[in-house]
């Protein structure tokens, strides 16, 4: 049994100037956080039901290239 219905986790090795996309495998939601926010405030996971779990995947987003680039 979980003692809490939410937990804030801090992920190591994140860059403040990067953005990270999270994917909730249960709800299929995607959302983006800055590395700066994740490093300072963490990532809060909320469980809606007792005896449940949550599975999130995350990845660093590539920086958008500036300027015009012709499709080849």
Coordinates of C-alpha atoms in Angstrom, one line a residue:
X1 CA 0.0 0.0 0.0
X2 CA 1.3 3.4 -0.9
X3 CA 1.5 5.9 2.0
X4 CA 0.9 8.8 -0.4
X5 CA -1.2 9.3 -3.5
X6 CA 1.6 11.4 -5.2
X7 CA 5.3 11.6 -5.2
X8 CA 7.8 14.2 -6.6
X9 CA 10.8 12.7 -8.3
X10 CA 14.0 14.4 -9.4
X11 CA 15.7 12.9 -12.5
X12 CA 19.5 13.0 -12.6
X13 CA 21.5 14.2 -15.6
X14 CA 19.0 16.6 -17.1
X15 CA 20.2 19.8 -18.8
X16 CA 18.6 23.1 -17.7
X17 CA 18.6 24.4 -21.3
X18 CA 17.0 21.3 -22.8
X19 CA 13.3 20.3 -23.1
X20 CA 12.0 16.9 -22.3
X21 CA 8.9 15.2 -23.6
X22 CA 7.0 12.8 -21.2
X23 CA 4.6 10.1 -22.3
X24 CA 2.1 8.6 -19.9
X25 CA 1.7 5.0 -21.0
X26 CA -1.6 4.6 -19.2
X27 CA -3.4 7.7 -20.5
X28 CA -1.4 8.2 -23.7
X29 CA -0.9 11.9 -22.8
X30 CA 2.3 13.7 -23.9
X31 CA 3.6 16.8 -22.3
X32 CA 6.8 18.9 -22.3
X33 CA 8.9 20.3 -19.4
X34 CA 12.0 22.3 -19.5
X35 CA 15.1 20.8 -17.8
X36 CA 15.3 23.9 -15.6
X37 CA 11.8 23.3 -14.1
X38 CA 12.5 19.5 -13.7
X39 CA 15.8 20.2 -12.0
X40 CA 14.3 22.8 -9.6
X41 CA 10.8 21.5 -9.0
X42 CA 10.9 17.8 -9.9
X43 CA 8.3 15.7 -11.7
X44 CA 5.2 14.9 -9.7
X45 CA 3.4 11.6 -10.3
X46 CA -0.2 11.3 -9.0
X47 CA -1.9 8.0 -8.6
X48 CA -5.7 8.1 -8.7
X49 CA -6.4 4.7 -7.2
X50 CA -4.9 2.7 -4.3
X51 CA -2.7 -0.2 -5.4
X52 CA -2.0 1.4 -8.8
X53 CA 1.1 2.3 -10.7
X54 CA 2.1 4.8 -13.4
X55 CA 4.5 4.3 -16.2
X56 CA 6.1 7.3 -17.9
X57 CA 8.7 7.4 -20.6
X58 CA 10.7 10.6 -21.4
X59 CA 13.2 11.8 -23.9
X60 CA 15.2 14.9 -24.6
X61 CA 13.8 16.9 -27.5
X62 CA 16.1 17.9 -30.3
X63 CA 16.7 21.6 -30.7
X64 CA 14.9 23.1 -33.6
X65 CA 17.2 24.3 -36.3
X66 CA 17.1 28.0 -37.0
X67 CA 16.7 29.5 -40.4
X68 CA 15.3 28.1 -43.6
X69 CA 16.1 24.6 -44.7
X70 CA 15.0 23.2 -48.0
X71 CA 13.5 19.7 -48.1
X72 CA 15.6 17.4 -50.2

